[in-house]
Amino acid sequence: MTPQELLKQGLDGFGIEADEEQLAGLWTIAERLIEKNRVMNLTAITEPAEVVEKHLLDSASLLGEGLIGPQMRVIDVGCGAGFPGLPLAVLRPESFFVLLDATRKKLHHIDEVAGELRLFNLETIHARAEELGANPSFREQYDVATARAVAALPKLCELCLPFVRVGGMFLAMKGAGAADEVKDAANAIQTLGGELEEIKQIAIKGSDLTHCIIVIRKKSRTPQKYPRIGAQMAKNPL
Ligand code: SAM
């Protein structure tokens, strides 16, 4: 099976309809990542089929679960080279995505790819999440916050839940140890105004890859003293 066939099969497995332009857009994301990775360290995953599974389909799994609908404002915290936010922006043109990261060079790469794909529903922001989350223009302004491979769940909740409006969701993409992470993060989730809704087990069709999506619903506003600066979070985790 070619990587493109794997991509189509994986999307079909999630029940995601993608037209030819969207499929081509996703494939361009994979190609540009592999090309740029030769001169800049963006990802440890470099084989085309692996990029399809671990970056494109893993990102798209959030849509298969129906968690991100149309007309939503989404922030991807610690997006790195654009995952999950960049494939999501291709597949959900009617929603708007902010891709946030503390490393500028990765955002340059996303901007280049987004420019090539003429994605007008995506903006990159170079900042630390703990600073931007205190800014009223961003605080509690998003229907959904996403994060993959950024931090342990207690810290991740402090970085992400301040961005989510009351009623919205924080979607943490995690591996097999998700249930234990949730136990460790029980205090953080409650303190920051969240409530665990569900841990979804995800399987990618045509692949033995599995992961979890931790769905945390924002029930009440996050107290103003959060997020704290990084040193305080490290010294005294919630
Ligand atoms: N989410 C991407 C993925 O799964 O491919 C990137 C994961 S990478 C391992 C973690 C990223 O989180 C890095 O690009 C790092 O710069 C970013 N990051 C970590 N802490 C951050 C913070 N406090 N604010 C913004 N970005 C942060």
CSV table of C-alpha atoms and ligand atoms in Angstrom, one decimal:
chain,number,residue,atom,x,y,z
A,1,MET,CA,0.0,0.0,0.0
A,2,THR,CA,1.4,3.4,-0.9
A,3,PRO,CA,1.5,6.1,1.8
A,4,GLN,CA,-1.3,8.0,0.0
A,5,GLU,CA,-3.5,4.9,0.0
A,6,LEU,CA,-2.8,4.5,3.7
A,7,LEU,CA,-3.8,8.1,4.3
A,8,LYS,CA,-7.1,7.6,2.4
A,9,GLN,CA,-7.8,4.3,4.2
A,10,GLY,CA,-7.1,5.9,7.6
A,11,LEU,CA,-9.4,8.8,7.0
A,12,ASP,CA,-12.1,6.5,5.7
A,13,GLY,CA,-11.6,4.4,8.9
A,14,PHE,CA,-12.4,7.6,10.9
A,15,GLY,CA,-15.4,8.4,8.7
A,16,ILE,CA,-13.7,11.6,7.6
A,17,GLU,CA,-14.6,12.7,4.1
A,18,ALA,CA,-11.8,14.5,2.4
A,19,ASP,CA,-11.9,15.8,-1.2
A,20,GLU,CA,-9.0,15.6,-3.7
A,21,GLU,CA,-7.7,19.0,-2.8
A,22,GLN,CA,-7.7,18.2,0.9
A,23,LEU,CA,-5.9,14.9,0.3
A,24,ALA,CA,-3.3,16.7,-1.8
A,25,GLY,CA,-3.0,19.3,1.0
A,26,LEU,CA,-2.3,16.6,3.6
A,27,TRP,CA,0.2,14.9,1.4
A,28,THR,CA,2.0,18.3,0.8
A,29,ILE,CA,2.3,18.6,4.6
A,30,ALA,CA,4.0,15.2,4.7
A,31,GLU,CA,6.3,16.0,1.8
A,32,ARG,CA,7.4,19.5,3.1
A,33,LEU,CA,8.0,18.0,6.6
A,34,ILE,CA,10.3,15.3,5.2
A,35,GLU,CA,12.1,17.8,2.9
A,36,LYS,CA,12.6,20.5,5.6
A,37,ASN,CA,13.7,17.8,8.1
A,38,ARG,CA,16.8,17.2,6.0
A,39,VAL,CA,18.1,20.7,6.9
A,40,MET,CA,16.3,21.4,10.2
A,41,ASN,CA,15.4,19.0,13.0
A,42,LEU,CA,11.6,19.2,13.0
A,43,THR,CA,10.6,15.6,13.7
A,44,ALA,CA,12.1,12.2,14.5
A,45,ILE,CA,9.6,10.6,12.1
A,46,THR,CA,10.9,10.7,8.5
A,47,GLU,CA,9.5,7.6,6.6
A,48,PRO,CA,6.5,8.7,4.5
A,49,ALA,CA,4.2,5.9,5.8
A,50,GLU,CA,5.2,6.7,9.3
A,51,VAL,CA,4.6,10.4,8.7
A,52,VAL,CA,1.1,9.5,7.4
A,53,GLU,CA,0.3,7.4,10.5
A,54,LYS,CA,1.9,9.2,13.3
A,55,HIS,CA,1.4,12.8,12.2
A,56,LEU,CA,-1.4,13.1,9.7
A,57,LEU,CA,-3.8,10.3,10.8
A,58,ASP,CA,-3.0,10.8,14.5
A,59,SER,CA,-3.9,14.4,14.1
A,60,ALA,CA,-7.0,13.7,12.0
A,61,SER,CA,-8.3,11.2,14.7
A,62,LEU,CA,-9.6,14.3,16.6
A,63,LEU,CA,-12.1,14.8,13.8
A,64,GLY,CA,-13.1,11.2,13.6
A,65,GLU,CA,-14.4,11.4,17.1
A,66,GLY,CA,-16.6,14.4,16.2
A,67,LEU,CA,-14.9,16.5,18.8
A,68,ILE,CA,-14.1,19.5,16.5
A,69,GLY,CA,-17.1,20.6,14.5
A,70,PRO,CA,-17.6,23.5,12.0
A,71,GLN,CA,-17.2,27.1,13.0
A,72,MET,CA,-15.0,26.5,16.0
A,73,ARG,CA,-12.1,28.4,17.3
A,74,VAL,CA,-9.3,26.0,18.2
A,75,ILE,CA,-5.8,26.6,19.7
A,76,ASP,CA,-3.1,24.0,19.4
A,77,VAL,CA,-0.7,24.5,22.3
A,78,GLY,CA,2.9,23.4,21.6
A,79,CYS,CA,2.2,22.7,17.9
A,80,GLY,CA,5.8,22.1,17.0
A,81,ALA,CA,5.9,21.5,13.2
A,82,GLY,CA,2.1,21.7,13.1
A,83,PHE,CA,0.6,18.7,14.8
A,84,PRO,CA,-2.3,18.3,15.2
A,85,GLY,CA,-3.3,21.8,14.1
A,86,LEU,CA,-2.0,21.9,10.5
A,87,PRO,CA,-3.8,18.8,9.2
A,88,LEU,CA,-6.9,19.8,11.1
A,89,ALA,CA,-6.9,23.2,9.4
A,90,VAL,CA,-6.9,21.4,6.0
A,91,LEU,CA,-9.7,19.1,7.0
A,92,ARG,CA,-11.9,21.8,8.7
A,93,PRO,CA,-11.7,24.9,6.5
A,94,GLU,CA,-14.7,26.4,8.2
A,95,SER,CA,-13.1,26.4,11.7
A,96,PHE,CA,-10.2,28.7,12.7
A,97,PHE,CA,-6.9,27.4,14.2
A,98,VAL,CA,-4.3,29.2,16.2
A,99,LEU,CA,-1.0,27.2,16.3
A,100,LEU,CA,1.1,28.3,19.3
A,101,ASP,CA,4.7,27.3,20.0
A,102,ALA,CA,7.7,28.7,21.9
A,103,THR,CA,10.1,27.8,19.0
A,104,ARG,CA,10.0,30.3,16.1
A,105,LYS,CA,11.7,28.1,13.5
A,106,LYS,CA,9.0,25.5,13.6
A,107,LEU,CA,6.4,28.2,13.1
A,108,HIS,CA,8.2,29.5,10.1
A,109,HIS,CA,7.9,26.1,8.5
A,110,ILE,CA,4.1,26.0,9.2
A,111,ASP,CA,3.7,29.5,7.7
A,112,GLU,CA,5.5,28.4,4.6
A,113,VAL,CA,3.3,25.3,4.2
A,114,ALA,CA,0.1,27.2,5.0
A,115,GLY,CA,1.1,29.8,2.4
A,116,GLU,CA,1.6,27.2,-0.2
A,117,LEU,CA,-1.7,25.6,0.6
A,118,ARG,CA,-3.5,29.0,0.8
A,119,LEU,CA,-4.9,28.1,4.2
A,120,PHE,CA,-6.5,31.3,5.5
A,121,ASN,CA,-8.1,29.6,8.6
A,122,LEU,CA,-4.8,29.3,10.4
A,123,GLU,CA,-2.6,31.7,12.4
A,124,THR,CA,0.8,30.9,14.1
A,125,ILE,CA,1.7,32.6,17.3
A,126,HIS,CA,5.2,32.6,18.8
A,127,ALA,CA,4.8,32.7,22.6
A,128,ARG,CA,4.9,30.7,25.7
A,129,ALA,CA,1.5,29.3,26.6
A,130,GLU,CA,1.8,30.4,30.2
A,131,GLU,CA,2.2,34.0,29.1
A,132,LEU,CA,-0.4,34.0,26.3
A,133,GLY,CA,-3.0,32.3,28.6
A,134,ALA,CA,-2.9,35.3,30.9
A,135,ASN,CA,-3.6,37.7,28.0
A,136,PRO,CA,-7.3,38.7,27.9
A,137,SER,CA,-7.3,38.6,24.1
A,138,PHE,CA,-6.6,34.8,24.3
A,139,ARG,CA,-7.8,33.8,27.7
A,140,GLU,CA,-11.1,31.7,27.6
A,141,GLN,CA,-11.5,32.6,23.9
A,142,TYR,CA,-11.4,29.1,22.4
A,143,ASP,CA,-14.0,26.4,21.9
A,144,VAL,CA,-11.2,23.7,21.9
A,145,ALA,CA,-7.6,23.5,23.0
A,146,THR,CA,-5.5,20.6,21.7
A,147,ALA,CA,-2.0,19.4,22.7
A,148,ARG,CA,0.2,16.5,21.8
A,149,ALA,CA,3.6,15.5,23.2
A,150,VAL,CA,4.1,18.8,25.2
A,151,ALA,CA,4.1,18.1,28.9
A,152,ALA,CA,2.8,15.8,31.6
A,153,LEU,CA,-1.0,16.2,32.1
A,154,PRO,CA,-1.0,18.3,35.3
A,155,LYS,CA,1.2,21.0,33.7
A,156,LEU,CA,-0.5,20.6,30.4
A,157,CYS,CA,-3.8,21.4,32.0
A,158,GLU,CA,-2.4,24.6,33.4
A,159,LEU,CA,-1.0,25.5,30.0
A,160,CYS,CA,-4.2,24.7,28.1
A,161,LEU,CA,-7.4,25.1,30.2
A,162,PRO,CA,-7.0,28.9,30.6
A,163,PHE,CA,-7.5,29.2,26.8
A,164,VAL,CA,-10.8,27.3,26.8
A,165,ARG,CA,-14.2,29.1,27.2
A,166,VAL,CA,-16.6,27.7,29.8
A,167,GLY,CA,-18.4,24.9,28.0
A,168,GLY,CA,-15.5,24.2,25.7
A,169,MET,CA,-13.1,21.3,25.7
A,170,PHE,CA,-9.4,20.6,26.2
A,171,LEU,CA,-8.3,17.5,24.1
A,172,ALA,CA,-5.0,16.0,25.3
A,173,MET,CA,-3.6,13.4,22.9
A,174,LYS,CA,-1.8,10.8,25.0
A,175,GLY,CA,-0.4,7.3,24.8
A,176,ALA,CA,-1.3,4.1,26.7
A,177,GLY,CA,-0.7,5.6,30.1
A,178,ALA,CA,-3.6,8.1,29.8
A,179,ALA,CA,-5.7,6.7,32.7
A,180,ASP,CA,-2.7,7.0,35.1
A,181,GLU,CA,-2.0,10.5,33.9
A,182,VAL,CA,-5.6,11.5,34.5
A,183,LYS,CA,-5.3,10.2,38.1
A,184,ASP,CA,-2.2,12.3,38.6
A,185,ALA,CA,-3.9,15.3,37.1
A,186,ALA,CA,-7.2,15.1,39.1
A,187,ASN,CA,-6.4,18.1,41.3
A,188,ALA,CA,-5.1,20.2,38.3
A,189,ILE,CA,-8.2,19.5,36.3
A,190,GLN,CA,-10.6,20.5,39.1
A,191,THR,CA,-8.5,23.5,40.3
A,192,LEU,CA,-8.4,25.0,36.7
A,193,GLY,CA,-12.2,24.6,36.2
A,194,GLY,CA,-12.2,21.4,34.2
A,195,GLU,CA,-14.0,18.0,34.5
A,196,LEU,CA,-12.9,14.8,32.9
A,197,GLU,CA,-15.5,13.8,30.4
A,198,GLU,CA,-14.0,10.7,28.7
A,199,ILE,CA,-10.9,8.9,27.7
A,200,LYS,CA,-11.3,7.8,24.1
A,201,GLN,CA,-9.3,4.9,22.8
A,202,ILE,CA,-8.2,5.5,19.2
A,203,ALA,CA,-7.1,2.9,16.6
A,204,ILE,CA,-5.8,3.9,13.2
A,205,LYS,CA,-7.1,1.6,10.4
A,206,GLY,CA,-4.3,-0.2,8.6
A,207,SER,CA,-1.9,0.4,11.4
A,208,ASP,CA,-1.2,-1.1,14.8
A,209,LEU,CA,-0.9,2.4,16.3
A,210,THR,CA,-3.2,3.2,19.1
A,211,HIS,CA,-3.5,6.3,21.4
A,212,CYS,CA,-6.0,8.0,23.7
A,213,ILE,CA,-7.7,11.4,23.6
A,214,ILE,CA,-8.4,12.7,27.1
A,215,VAL,CA,-11.5,14.9,26.8
A,216,ILE,CA,-11.7,17.5,29.6
A,217,ARG,CA,-14.8,19.8,29.7
A,218,LYS,CA,-14.4,23.4,31.0
A,219,LYS,CA,-17.1,23.8,33.7
A,220,SER,CA,-16.1,27.0,35.3
A,221,ARG,CA,-13.7,29.9,34.8
A,222,THR,CA,-10.0,29.3,35.5
A,223,PRO,CA,-8.9,31.3,38.6
A,224,GLN,CA,-6.9,34.4,37.6
A,225,LYS,CA,-3.7,33.2,39.3
A,226,TYR,CA,-3.3,30.4,36.7
A,227,PRO,CA,-1.4,29.8,34.6
A,228,ARG,CA,1.7,30.5,36.7
A,229,ILE,CA,5.2,31.0,35.3
A,230,GLY,CA,7.1,28.0,34.4
A,231,ALA,CA,9.4,27.9,37.4
A,232,GLN,CA,6.4,27.9,39.8
A,233,MET,CA,4.7,25.2,37.8
A,234,ALA,CA,7.8,23.0,38.0
A,235,LYS,CA,8.4,23.7,41.7
A,236,ASN,CA,4.8,23.2,42.8
A,237,PRO,CA,2.8,21.2,40.3
A,238,LEU,CA,-1.0,21.2,40.8
B,1,SAM,N1,2.7,18.9,19.2
B,1,SAM,C1,3.8,18.6,18.3
B,1,SAM,C2,3.8,17.2,17.8
B,1,SAM,O1,3.1,16.4,18.5
B,1,SAM,O2,4.4,16.9,16.9
B,1,SAM,C3,5.1,19.1,18.9
B,1,SAM,C4,5.6,18.3,20.0
B,1,SAM,S1,7.2,18.8,20.6
B,1,SAM,C5,7.7,17.3,21.4
B,1,SAM,C6,6.7,19.9,21.9
B,1,SAM,C7,6.6,21.3,21.5
B,1,SAM,O3,6.0,22.0,22.6
B,1,SAM,C8,7.9,22.0,21.2
B,1,SAM,O4,7.8,22.5,19.9
B,1,SAM,C9,8.0,23.1,22.2
B,1,SAM,O5,8.6,24.3,21.7
B,1,SAM,C10,6.5,23.3,22.6
B,1,SAM,N2,6.3,23.8,24.0
B,1,SAM,C11,6.7,23.2,25.1
B,1,SAM,N3,6.4,24.0,26.2
B,1,SAM,C12,5.8,25.1,25.7
B,1,SAM,C13,5.2,26.3,26.3
B,1,SAM,N4,5.2,26.4,27.6
B,1,SAM,N5,4.6,27.2,25.5
B,1,SAM,C14,4.6,27.0,24.1
B,1,SAM,N6,5.2,25.9,23.5
B,1,SAM,C15,5.7,25.0,24.3
